[in-house]
Coordinates of C-alpha atoms in Angstrom, one line a residue:
M1075 CA 21.5 -44.4 -35.3
P1076 CA 24.6 -44.4 -37.5
D1077 CA 26.7 -41.3 -37.9
D1078 CA 25.9 -40.6 -41.5
L1079 CA 22.2 -41.3 -40.9
F1080 CA 22.2 -38.8 -38.0
S1081 CA 24.1 -36.3 -40.1
Q1082 CA 21.6 -36.5 -42.9
V1083 CA 18.6 -36.2 -40.6
G1084 CA 20.4 -33.3 -39.2
R1085 CA 20.7 -31.6 -42.6
N1086 CA 17.2 -32.2 -43.6
Q1087 CA 15.7 -31.1 -40.3
F1088 CA 17.9 -28.2 -39.6
D1089 CA 18.6 -26.9 -43.1
G1090 CA 19.2 -23.2 -43.1
A1091 CA 19.8 -23.3 -39.1
D1092 CA 22.6 -20.7 -39.5
A1093 CA 20.5 -18.3 -41.5
Q1094 CA 20.0 -14.6 -40.6
V1095 CA 17.8 -13.9 -37.6
S1096 CA 14.9 -12.0 -38.6
G1097 CA 15.2 -8.5 -37.6
A1098 CA 18.7 -9.1 -36.1
G1099 CA 20.7 -7.4 -38.8
E1100 CA 23.4 -10.2 -38.7
S1101 CA 23.6 -13.9 -39.0
F1102 CA 24.6 -16.6 -36.3
D1103 CA 28.2 -17.1 -36.3
S1104 CA 28.5 -20.9 -37.0
N1105 CA 32.2 -20.6 -36.5
S1106 CA 31.8 -19.5 -32.8
P1107 CA 34.9 -20.5 -30.9
S1108 CA 32.6 -21.5 -28.1
L1109 CA 30.8 -24.2 -30.3
P1110 CA 33.4 -25.9 -32.3
T1111 CA 32.4 -26.7 -35.8
G1112 CA 34.0 -30.1 -36.4
G1113 CA 31.8 -33.2 -37.1
G1114 CA 29.9 -35.2 -34.6
A1115 CA 28.6 -33.8 -31.2
S1116 CA 29.6 -30.1 -31.9
S1117 CA 27.7 -29.7 -35.1
A1118 CA 24.9 -32.1 -34.3
A1119 CA 24.5 -30.6 -30.9
R1120 CA 24.6 -27.2 -32.4
R1121 CA 21.8 -28.0 -34.8
Y1122 CA 19.7 -29.5 -32.0
F1123 CA 20.1 -26.9 -29.3
H1124 CA 20.4 -23.8 -31.6
P1125 CA 18.0 -24.5 -34.7
G1126 CA 18.1 -21.0 -36.2
A1127 CA 16.2 -18.0 -37.1
H1128 CA 12.9 -19.6 -37.0
A1129 CA 13.1 -20.7 -33.3
P1130 CA 11.4 -18.9 -30.4
L1131 CA 13.3 -16.2 -28.9
A1132 CA 14.3 -18.3 -25.8
V1133 CA 15.9 -20.8 -28.2
R1134 CA 17.7 -18.1 -30.2
M1135 CA 19.2 -16.5 -27.1
R1136 CA 20.4 -19.8 -25.6
P1137 CA 24.0 -19.1 -24.4
R1138 CA 26.7 -20.5 -26.7
S1139 CA 29.5 -20.2 -24.1
L1140 CA 30.1 -20.2 -20.5
D1141 CA 30.6 -16.4 -20.6
E1142 CA 27.1 -16.0 -21.6
V1143 CA 25.6 -18.2 -19.0
V1144 CA 23.6 -16.1 -16.3
G1145 CA 23.4 -17.2 -12.8
Q1146 CA 24.3 -20.7 -11.3
K1147 CA 27.7 -19.4 -10.3
E1148 CA 28.0 -22.1 -7.5
A1149 CA 27.5 -25.0 -9.9
L1150 CA 29.7 -23.4 -12.5
G1151 CA 32.4 -22.2 -10.3
A1152 CA 36.0 -22.7 -11.3
G1153 CA 37.1 -26.2 -10.9
S1154 CA 33.6 -27.6 -10.4
P1155 CA 32.7 -31.1 -12.0
L1156 CA 30.3 -29.3 -14.0
R1157 CA 32.6 -26.6 -15.5
R1158 CA 35.1 -29.5 -16.2
L1159 CA 32.5 -31.1 -18.3
I1160 CA 31.8 -28.1 -20.3
E1161 CA 35.4 -27.6 -20.9
G1162 CA 35.7 -31.1 -22.1
R1163 CA 37.8 -32.3 -19.3
G1164 CA 35.3 -34.8 -17.7
D1165 CA 33.7 -38.1 -18.4
S1166 CA 31.0 -38.3 -15.6
S1167 CA 27.4 -38.6 -16.6
V1168 CA 25.3 -35.7 -15.1
I1169 CA 21.7 -35.2 -14.0
L1170 CA 20.6 -31.5 -14.0
Y1171 CA 17.9 -30.9 -11.7
G1172 CA 16.0 -27.6 -11.2
P1173 CA 13.0 -25.4 -11.9
P1174 CA 12.0 -24.6 -15.5
G1175 CA 14.1 -21.8 -17.2
T1176 CA 17.1 -22.1 -15.0
G1177 CA 19.7 -23.2 -17.5
K1178 CA 19.4 -27.0 -17.6
T1179 CA 19.1 -27.3 -21.5
T1180 CA 21.8 -24.5 -21.8
I1181 CA 24.3 -26.4 -19.7
A1182 CA 23.4 -29.6 -21.5
S1183 CA 24.0 -27.8 -24.9
L1184 CA 27.4 -26.6 -23.7
I1185 CA 28.6 -30.1 -22.5
S1186 CA 27.4 -31.7 -25.6
A1187 CA 29.3 -29.4 -27.8
A1188 CA 32.5 -29.4 -25.8
S1189 CA 34.2 -32.2 -27.7
D1190 CA 34.1 -34.5 -30.6
R1191 CA 31.8 -36.9 -29.0
H1192 CA 28.9 -38.1 -31.2
F1193 CA 25.7 -36.6 -30.1
E1194 CA 22.3 -38.2 -29.6
A1195 CA 19.1 -37.2 -28.1
L1196 CA 16.2 -39.1 -26.7
S1197 CA 12.7 -38.2 -25.8
A1198 CA 10.5 -39.8 -23.2
L1199 CA 7.5 -39.2 -25.5
N1200 CA 8.6 -41.1 -28.5
S1201 CA 11.5 -43.4 -27.2
G1202 CA 11.1 -46.8 -25.7
V1203 CA 13.6 -49.4 -24.5
K1204 CA 14.2 -50.5 -27.9
E1205 CA 15.4 -47.0 -28.9
V1206 CA 17.5 -46.7 -25.8
R1207 CA 19.2 -50.0 -26.5
A1208 CA 19.7 -49.0 -30.3
V1209 CA 21.6 -45.7 -29.1
I1210 CA 23.7 -47.8 -26.7
D1211 CA 24.4 -50.4 -29.3
N1212 CA 25.7 -47.7 -31.8
A1213 CA 27.6 -46.0 -29.1
R1214 CA 29.4 -49.3 -28.2
Q1215 CA 30.5 -49.6 -32.0
R1216 CA 31.8 -46.0 -32.0
L1217 CA 33.9 -46.7 -29.0
I1218 CA 35.7 -49.5 -31.0
H1219 CA 36.9 -46.7 -33.3
G1220 CA 37.7 -44.4 -30.4
R1221 CA 34.7 -42.1 -30.5
A1222 CA 32.6 -41.5 -27.6
T1223 CA 29.0 -40.5 -27.5
V1224 CA 26.9 -37.9 -25.6
L1225 CA 23.4 -38.8 -24.9
F1226 CA 20.9 -36.1 -23.9
I1227 CA 17.6 -36.9 -22.4
D1228 CA 15.5 -34.0 -21.5
E1229 CA 12.6 -34.6 -18.8
V1230 CA 14.2 -37.8 -17.7
H1231 CA 11.7 -38.3 -15.0
R1232 CA 9.2 -39.1 -17.7
F1233 CA 11.4 -42.3 -18.6
S1234 CA 9.8 -45.4 -17.0
K1235 CA 11.9 -47.4 -14.6
T1236 CA 12.5 -50.0 -17.4
Q1237 CA 13.8 -47.3 -19.7
Q1238 CA 16.1 -46.0 -17.0
D1239 CA 17.3 -49.3 -16.1
A1240 CA 18.3 -49.9 -19.7
L1241 CA 20.8 -46.9 -19.3
L1242 CA 22.7 -48.4 -16.3
S1243 CA 25.4 -50.6 -17.8
A1244 CA 26.1 -47.8 -20.4
V1245 CA 26.4 -45.0 -17.9
E1246 CA 28.5 -47.3 -15.5
N1247 CA 30.9 -48.4 -18.3
R1248 CA 30.9 -44.9 -19.9
T1249 CA 29.6 -46.3 -23.0
V1250 CA 27.8 -43.1 -23.3
L1251 CA 28.1 -39.8 -21.4
L1252 CA 24.5 -39.2 -20.2
V1253 CA 23.4 -35.6 -19.7
A1254 CA 19.8 -35.7 -18.4
A1255 CA 17.7 -32.8 -17.2
T1256 CA 14.5 -32.8 -15.1
T1257 CA 12.4 -30.5 -13.0
E1258 CA 11.3 -33.2 -10.7
N1259 CA 13.3 -34.2 -7.6
P1260 CA 15.6 -37.0 -8.9
S1261 CA 15.2 -38.7 -5.5
F1262 CA 11.6 -39.5 -6.4
S1263 CA 11.7 -39.7 -10.2
V1264 CA 15.1 -41.2 -11.1
V1265 CA 15.9 -44.8 -10.1
A1266 CA 18.6 -45.1 -7.4
P1267 CA 21.1 -47.1 -9.3
L1268 CA 21.2 -44.4 -12.2
L1269 CA 21.4 -41.6 -9.5
S1270 CA 24.5 -43.4 -7.9
R1271 CA 26.2 -43.5 -11.2
S1272 CA 25.7 -39.9 -12.2
L1273 CA 26.7 -36.6 -11.0
L1274 CA 23.8 -34.7 -9.6
V1275 CA 23.7 -31.0 -10.0
Q1276 CA 20.8 -28.9 -8.5
L1277 CA 20.1 -25.5 -10.3
H1278 CA 18.3 -22.6 -8.7
S1279 CA 15.7 -20.1 -9.8
L1280 CA 17.4 -17.0 -11.3
T1281 CA 17.5 -13.8 -9.3
D1282 CA 15.7 -10.6 -10.4
E1283 CA 19.1 -9.3 -11.5
D1284 CA 19.8 -12.3 -13.6
I1285 CA 16.4 -12.1 -15.4
A1286 CA 16.9 -8.4 -16.0
T1287 CA 20.3 -9.3 -17.7
V1288 CA 18.7 -11.8 -19.9
L1289 CA 16.0 -9.6 -21.0
T1290 CA 18.4 -6.7 -21.6
R1291 CA 20.5 -8.9 -23.7
A1292 CA 17.6 -10.1 -25.8
V1293 CA 16.6 -6.6 -26.6
E1294 CA 20.1 -5.6 -27.7
D1295 CA 21.7 -8.9 -29.1
P1296 CA 21.4 -9.5 -32.8
R1297 CA 20.2 -13.0 -32.1
G1298 CA 17.2 -11.3 -30.3
F1299 CA 15.8 -8.0 -31.4
G1300 CA 19.1 -6.2 -32.1
S1301 CA 17.9 -3.0 -30.7
K1302 CA 14.9 -2.9 -33.0
V1303 CA 12.9 -2.4 -30.0
R1304 CA 13.4 -0.7 -26.6
L1305 CA 12.2 -1.7 -23.2
S1306 CA 11.0 0.8 -20.6
S1307 CA 12.1 0.4 -17.1
D1308 CA 8.6 -0.2 -15.8
A1309 CA 8.2 -2.9 -18.4
L1310 CA 11.4 -4.6 -17.6
S1311 CA 10.4 -4.5 -13.9
Q1312 CA 7.1 -6.1 -14.7
L1313 CA 8.5 -8.8 -16.9
V1314 CA 11.0 -9.7 -14.1
A1315 CA 8.2 -9.9 -11.6
L1316 CA 6.1 -12.0 -13.9
S1317 CA 8.8 -14.4 -14.8
A1318 CA 9.3 -15.9 -11.2
G1319 CA 12.9 -16.8 -11.8
D1320 CA 12.3 -18.5 -15.1
A1321 CA 14.5 -17.2 -17.9
R1322 CA 12.6 -18.9 -20.7
R1323 CA 9.2 -17.6 -19.7
S1324 CA 10.6 -14.1 -19.3
L1325 CA 11.9 -14.3 -23.0
T1326 CA 8.5 -15.7 -24.1
Y1327 CA 6.6 -12.8 -22.4
L1328 CA 9.1 -10.4 -23.9
E1329 CA 8.7 -11.8 -27.3
A1330 CA 4.9 -11.7 -27.1
A1331 CA 5.0 -8.1 -26.1
A1332 CA 7.8 -7.1 -28.7
E1333 CA 5.9 -8.8 -31.6
S1334 CA 2.7 -6.9 -30.6
V1335 CA 4.6 -3.4 -30.5
L1336 CA 6.4 -4.3 -33.8
A1337 CA 3.2 -5.1 -35.5
D1338 CA 1.3 -2.0 -34.2
N1339 CA 4.3 0.0 -35.3
A1340 CA 4.4 -1.2 -38.8
A1341 CA 0.8 -0.7 -39.2
H1342 CA 1.0 2.9 -37.9
S1343 CA 4.2 3.6 -40.3
G1344 CA 1.9 2.2 -43.1
R1345 CA -0.9 4.5 -42.4
D1346 CA 1.4 7.4 -42.3
S1347 CA 3.1 6.7 -45.4
R1348 CA -0.4 6.5 -47.2
G1349 CA -1.4 9.8 -45.4
D1350 CA 1.6 11.6 -46.7
S1351 CA 1.2 10.4 -50.3
A1352 CA -2.4 11.5 -50.2
R1353 CA -1.2 15.0 -49.2
G1354 CA 1.1 15.2 -52.2
G1355 CA 4.3 15.4 -50.2
N1356 CA 6.0 15.3 -47.0
A1357 CA 3.9 16.1 -44.1
K1358 CA 5.0 19.1 -42.1
E1359 CA 5.4 19.1 -38.3
P1360 CA 2.3 20.7 -36.6
E1361 CA 2.6 24.4 -35.7
T1362 CA 1.3 25.9 -32.5
A1363 CA -1.2 28.7 -32.4
N1364 CA 1.6 31.3 -32.2
G1365 CA 3.1 29.9 -35.4
G1366 CA 5.9 28.1 -33.8
D1367 CA 6.9 24.6 -33.9
A1368 CA 5.0 22.3 -31.5
K1369 CA 6.8 21.1 -28.5
E1370 CA 7.3 17.7 -27.3
P1371 CA 4.7 16.9 -24.4
E1372 CA 6.0 17.5 -21.1
T1373 CA 5.3 15.8 -17.8
A1374 CA 4.4 17.2 -14.5
N1375 CA 8.1 17.5 -13.8
G1376 CA 8.7 19.3 -17.0
G1377 CA 10.7 16.6 -18.8
A1378 CA 10.0 15.0 -22.0
G1379 CA 8.0 11.8 -22.1
G1380 CA 6.9 10.0 -19.0
K1381 CA 8.4 8.5 -16.0
G1382 CA 8.9 4.8 -16.4
N1383 CA 9.9 5.0 -20.1
E1384 CA 13.5 5.2 -19.4
G1385 CA 15.0 1.7 -19.3
V1386 CA 16.6 -0.7 -21.9
G1387 CA 17.2 2.2 -24.6
A1388 CA 15.7 5.5 -24.7
Q1389 CA 12.2 6.9 -24.3
R1390 CA 9.5 6.9 -27.0
S1391 CA 8.3 10.4 -27.9
A1392 CA 4.8 11.0 -29.3
K1393 CA 5.8 10.7 -32.9
G1394 CA 9.3 9.1 -32.8
G1395 CA 12.2 11.5 -33.5
V1396 CA 14.2 12.5 -30.4
A1397 CA 13.4 12.2 -26.7
R1398 CA 15.5 13.7 -23.9
G1399 CA 17.1 11.3 -21.7
G1400 CA 19.1 13.1 -19.0
E1401 CA 21.6 15.5 -20.8
Q1402 CA 22.0 13.5 -23.7
E1403 CA 19.3 13.4 -26.7
I1404 CA 18.8 10.0 -28.0
A1405 CA 17.2 9.0 -31.3
T1406 CA 14.0 6.9 -30.6
N1407 CA 13.1 5.5 -34.1
Q1408 CA 12.7 2.3 -32.3
P1409 CA 9.3 1.4 -30.9
V1410 CA 9.4 1.1 -27.0
I1411 CA 7.7 -1.6 -25.1
T1412 CA 5.8 -0.1 -22.2
L1413 CA 4.2 -1.4 -19.1
E1414 CA 0.8 -1.2 -20.9
D1415 CA 2.1 -3.3 -23.7
I1416 CA 3.1 -5.9 -21.1
K1417 CA -0.2 -5.9 -19.4
R1418 CA -1.9 -6.2 -22.8
S1419 CA 0.2 -9.2 -23.8
I1420 CA 0.5 -11.0 -20.6
T1421 CA -2.4 -11.3 -18.2
K1422 CA -0.9 -12.8 -15.0
A1423 CA 2.2 -14.2 -13.6
V1424 CA 3.3 -17.8 -13.6
V1425 CA 2.7 -19.8 -10.5
R1426 CA 5.3 -22.5 -10.3
Y1427 CA 3.4 -25.4 -8.9
D1428 CA 3.1 -29.1 -9.9
R1429 CA 0.5 -31.2 -8.1
D1430 CA 2.6 -34.3 -8.3
G1431 CA 6.2 -32.9 -7.9
D1432 CA 8.4 -30.9 -5.7
Q1433 CA 6.4 -27.7 -5.8
H1434 CA 3.3 -29.3 -4.4
Y1435 CA 5.1 -30.8 -1.5
D1436 CA 7.3 -27.6 -0.9
I1437 CA 4.4 -25.2 -0.9
T1438 CA 2.1 -27.4 1.1
S1439 CA 5.0 -27.8 3.7
A1440 CA 5.6 -23.9 3.7
F1441 CA 1.8 -23.4 4.1
I1442 CA 1.6 -25.7 7.2
K1443 CA 4.8 -24.5 8.7
S1444 CA 3.6 -20.8 8.3
I1445 CA 0.5 -21.7 10.2
R1446 CA 2.5 -23.6 12.8
G1447 CA 4.7 -20.5 13.2
S1448 CA 1.7 -18.1 13.7
D1449 CA 2.4 -16.0 10.6
P1450 CA -1.1 -15.5 8.9
D1451 CA 0.3 -13.4 6.1
A1452 CA 2.8 -16.1 4.9
A1453 CA 0.0 -18.8 5.4
L1454 CA -2.2 -16.8 3.2
H1455 CA 0.5 -16.4 0.6
Y1456 CA 1.0 -20.1 0.2
L1457 CA -2.7 -20.8 0.3
A1458 CA -3.2 -18.2 -2.6
R1459 CA -0.4 -20.0 -4.6
M1460 CA -2.0 -23.3 -4.1
I1461 CA -5.4 -21.9 -5.0
A1462 CA -4.0 -20.1 -8.2
A1463 CA -2.2 -23.1 -9.4
G1464 CA -5.5 -25.2 -9.3
E1465 CA -4.8 -27.3 -6.2
D1466 CA -7.8 -29.5 -5.2
P1467 CA -9.4 -27.3 -2.4
R1468 CA -10.4 -30.4 -0.6
F1469 CA -6.7 -31.4 -0.2
I1470 CA -6.1 -28.0 1.3
A1471 CA -9.0 -28.5 3.8
R1472 CA -7.9 -31.9 4.8
R1473 CA -4.3 -30.4 5.5
L1474 CA -6.1 -27.9 7.7
V1475 CA -8.1 -30.4 9.6
I1476 CA -5.0 -32.3 10.2
H1477 CA -3.1 -29.3 11.4
A1478 CA -5.8 -28.2 13.7
S1479 CA -5.2 -31.3 15.9
E1480 CA -1.5 -31.8 15.2
D1481 CA -0.3 -28.2 16.0
I1482 CA -3.1 -26.5 18.0
G1483 CA -5.2 -29.2 19.7
M1484 CA -6.5 -28.4 23.1
A1485 CA -4.9 -25.1 23.1
D1486 CA -7.9 -24.0 21.1
P1487 CA -10.4 -26.8 20.8
T1488 CA -12.4 -24.8 18.3
A1489 CA -9.7 -24.9 15.7
I1490 CA -10.8 -28.5 14.5
Q1491 CA -14.4 -27.4 14.5
V1492 CA -13.4 -24.5 12.0
A1493 CA -11.3 -26.7 9.9
V1494 CA -14.0 -29.4 9.6
A1495 CA -16.5 -26.7 8.7
A1496 CA -14.2 -25.3 6.0
H1497 CA -13.9 -28.8 4.5
Q1498 CA -17.7 -29.3 4.5
A1499 CA -18.1 -25.7 2.9
V1500 CA -15.7 -26.3 0.3
S1501 CA -17.3 -29.7 -0.6
F1502 CA -20.8 -28.2 -1.2
I1503 CA -20.0 -24.7 -2.2
G1504 CA -17.0 -25.3 -4.5
M1505 CA -14.7 -22.8 -6.0
P1506 CA -14.0 -19.9 -6.3
E1507 CA -16.2 -19.0 -3.3
G1508 CA -14.7 -21.8 -1.3
R1509 CA -11.4 -19.9 -1.1
L1510 CA -13.1 -17.6 1.6
S1511 CA -13.8 -20.6 3.9
L1512 CA -10.2 -21.9 3.3
A1513 CA -8.9 -18.4 4.0
Q1514 CA -11.0 -18.1 7.1
A1515 CA -9.8 -21.4 8.5
T1516 CA -6.2 -20.6 7.6
L1517 CA -6.3 -17.2 9.5
H1518 CA -8.0 -19.0 12.5
L1519 CA -5.6 -21.7 12.8
A1520 CA -2.6 -19.2 12.1
T1521 CA -3.7 -17.1 14.8
A1522 CA -4.7 -19.7 17.4
P1523 CA -2.3 -20.6 20.3
K1524 CA -0.3 -23.5 19.6
S1525 CA 0.1 -26.8 21.1
N1526 CA 1.6 -30.2 19.9
S1527 CA 0.5 -32.0 23.0
V1528 CA -2.1 -34.3 21.0
I1529 CA 0.5 -35.7 18.5
S1530 CA 3.2 -36.1 21.2
S1531 CA 0.8 -37.8 23.7
I1532 CA -0.6 -40.1 21.2
G1533 CA 2.8 -40.8 19.9
K1534 CA 4.1 -41.8 23.4
A1535 CA 1.1 -44.0 24.0
M1536 CA 1.4 -45.8 20.5
A1537 CA 5.1 -46.4 21.3
D1538 CA 4.3 -48.2 24.6
V1539 CA 1.7 -50.3 22.8
E1540 CA 3.8 -51.2 20.0
A1541 CA 6.4 -52.2 22.6
G1542 CA 3.9 -54.7 24.0
K1543 CA 3.3 -52.9 27.2
G1544 CA -0.2 -52.8 28.8
A1545 CA -1.3 -56.3 27.7
T1546 CA -4.0 -56.6 30.3
V1547 CA -6.9 -54.4 31.4
P1548 CA -7.3 -53.9 35.2
P1549 CA -10.2 -56.2 36.3
H1550 CA -12.3 -53.5 37.7
L1551 CA -12.3 -51.7 34.3
R1552 CA -13.5 -54.7 32.4
D1553 CA -17.0 -55.3 31.0
G1554 CA -19.3 -56.6 33.7
H1555 CA -22.7 -56.5 31.8
Y1556 CA -22.8 -60.0 30.6
Q1557 CA -23.9 -63.0 32.7
G1558 CA -21.1 -64.5 34.7
A1559 CA -18.8 -61.5 34.3
R1560 CA -18.7 -60.7 37.9
E1561 CA -17.8 -64.3 38.8
L1562 CA -14.7 -63.7 36.8
G1563 CA -13.9 -60.6 38.7
N1564 CA -14.9 -58.2 35.9
A1565 CA -16.1 -54.7 37.0
V1566 CA -15.7 -55.7 40.6
G1567 CA -14.6 -52.6 42.7
Y1568 CA -15.2 -50.1 40.0
K1569 CA -16.0 -46.6 41.4
Y1570 CA -18.5 -44.6 39.5
P1571 CA -17.0 -41.1 39.5
H1572 CA -20.4 -39.3 39.4
D1573 CA -21.0 -40.7 42.8
D1574 CA -18.4 -38.5 44.3
P1575 CA -19.2 -34.9 45.0
L1576 CA -16.0 -33.7 43.0
G1577 CA -16.8 -36.0 40.1
V1578 CA -13.3 -37.6 40.4
V1579 CA -12.2 -40.6 42.6
K1580 CA -8.9 -42.4 43.3
Q1581 CA -8.8 -45.3 41.0
Q1582 CA -6.3 -47.2 38.8
Y1583 CA -7.1 -46.8 35.0
L1584 CA -3.7 -47.8 33.3
P1585 CA -2.6 -51.4 33.2
D1586 CA -0.3 -52.5 36.1
D1587 CA 3.0 -51.9 34.0
L1588 CA 2.0 -48.6 33.0
R1589 CA 0.3 -47.2 36.0
D1590 CA 2.8 -44.3 36.3
A1591 CA 2.8 -43.4 32.7
R1592 CA 2.0 -39.9 31.8
Y1593 CA 1.2 -39.3 28.1
Y1594 CA -0.6 -35.9 28.1
E1595 CA 1.4 -32.8 29.2
P1596 CA -0.6 -29.9 28.8
T1597 CA 1.2 -26.8 27.6
P1598 CA 0.9 -23.4 29.1
H1599 CA -0.6 -22.0 25.7
G1600 CA -4.2 -21.0 25.2
H1601 CA -7.0 -23.2 26.7
E1602 CA -4.4 -25.6 27.9
R1603 CA -3.2 -23.4 30.6
T1604 CA -6.6 -23.9 32.3
I1605 CA -6.4 -27.7 31.6
S1606 CA -3.0 -27.8 33.1
Q1607 CA -4.2 -26.3 36.3
R1608 CA -7.1 -28.7 36.5
M1609 CA -5.0 -31.7 35.6
E1610 CA -2.7 -31.1 38.6
K1611 CA -5.6 -31.3 40.9
V1612 CA -7.1 -34.3 39.2
R1613 CA -3.9 -36.4 39.2
R1614 CA -3.5 -35.7 42.8
I1615 CA -6.8 -37.3 43.5
V1616 CA -6.8 -40.2 40.9
R1617 CA -3.2 -41.2 41.4
E1618 CA -2.3 -39.5 44.6
D1619 CA 0.6 -37.9 42.7

C-alpha cells in the first residue's frame, strides 16, 4: 500500500483519535516523547494501536513508553534484544509468544513507533498471499528511497503455511522488520524457516502485583477513569483473582463494573435532584430523634463505612460526602466499585485453556503428572480446569484409562476397571453428572500405589522384537492341533502345567536367543509386592533361576 494511500486511510479511519477521553478530564498527548510524531511508522502505528477515546479501556490504557510497561522484566531488561528494538537500535524481526493479556501487542506498538519506519499491519482473517506480497513489494520500493517498513501481524499462528512462506525472503533480507504476535506455541504454529529467521521472545502471565498495578493506574489515569471512580480493596483483589494474569481481561472486567457503577450513580443523582426541586429547595440532612445531626453509620469496630472499602481511593459513605480513612478525612464524591459490584458484573473467572493449543497439552500433562505423583488435590484442580473450559469428557476418560495401565498397572489391578467404568459412565450419562465419575476415577488413580512396570516391561519386549530377536517359536509351544503337526515336531514335549500339583512346571517358553530375558520386574508397591514374592518362586521352578 503506497504511503499516501495508507496515510489517507489512517486519517479517515482514525479521525479524532487524539480527542479527549470521556470522563478523563484531559486529552491524549499526541506529542508524547515516547511516541514520536513524525510521519510514517510513528504516526500510523499510533493511530493503529491507540485509536482514541472511543476505544475500550484496555486499548486506551495501552502503555506508550517502556516506563509504563508492567511485568516482563526479563524480556525487557537492559541490553536485551527486545529492548534494543524498542529503542530503535535493532533490525531483527521478532515473534512475541505468550498468553493473552501479557503485553504482546503493547511491545509490538512500542517497536513499531520507535523509528521513522513505515508501518503496515496484516490480519490473518482478511489477508492472503496476494496481500502479503503487495506489502513486501511496496516495502522493497521504499527501501530504494532509504525507508524501511515495520510489518505487524497479530495472531500469526492463523496464517497458513503458504502465507508464512511468502514472508521468508522479505524477513531474511530485512525488506521488512516483522513483528508478529501469537498465543500458540510457535514450534507448532509457525513454520521452521520463519522461526529461524526471527527473534523468539516468550512472555509470561502477569503476577497479581502486576495486575493490581494495571488496575490502579486505570482508575487514576486520565486515559482511564481519571479518578472519577474508586476501587475498594476487596474489589481490587477480586479483579486480580478473576483476571488469571491477563491484563486485558482485568481491564475489561474493571470497565464493565465501572460503567455499571457510574450509570447507577448518575441515575441516583438525577432522582436526588428531582426530589430536591420538588421540595422547593435544598434538602436538609436528616436529624436524629434528639434533634442532632445524623451520624455516619458505624461498623462493629466503630469505624465509618465497612472493612473492604478501603482500596484504590477512599471509602464510599452512605450518601457521599466524607468518609474517615484512618486519621485523614477524604472526600468521597466519587462512586466506589465494591466487591458486590464486581460480582454483579462478572460471574466467574476466566479459565485459560485452548483445546488445540498449549494450554490443552500443558493442563493435560499437569493432570496426569499430578495423578502419577499421588497428589489428588492437584489432580482435581487440573480436572476442574479441563471441565470448566469445556474439554471433551471422553478425552479425559481416555487419558485416565491410559494412565491406569501406564503408571499403576499391577500395583492396583482395579485401577483400569475404575477408569474404564468412568469412560463408560461418561459416555451414557454425559455432563455435568459425568464429572462425578471422572472425579472418582481421578481420586482412585491418584491415591493408588504406583508402578510403571507395565510400560517398562512391554517397552523392553518391543525393543527386542524390533531388533529382530526371537524369530522362532520353540517347537513344543507350536500349534499341534492340525493333522500332521506332530510329524513336524509341533507341540511335542509340551508339559501341561495343570497336571503338576503346583500348577507350574520347568519349561522353556521364550525363543532360544531370548531364553534368559527378563522383561517384567515387579515393584515393591501395592499388589506387586505379593506378585514379586510369587514370581521369585515361579521363576526358580520354570527357569531354575
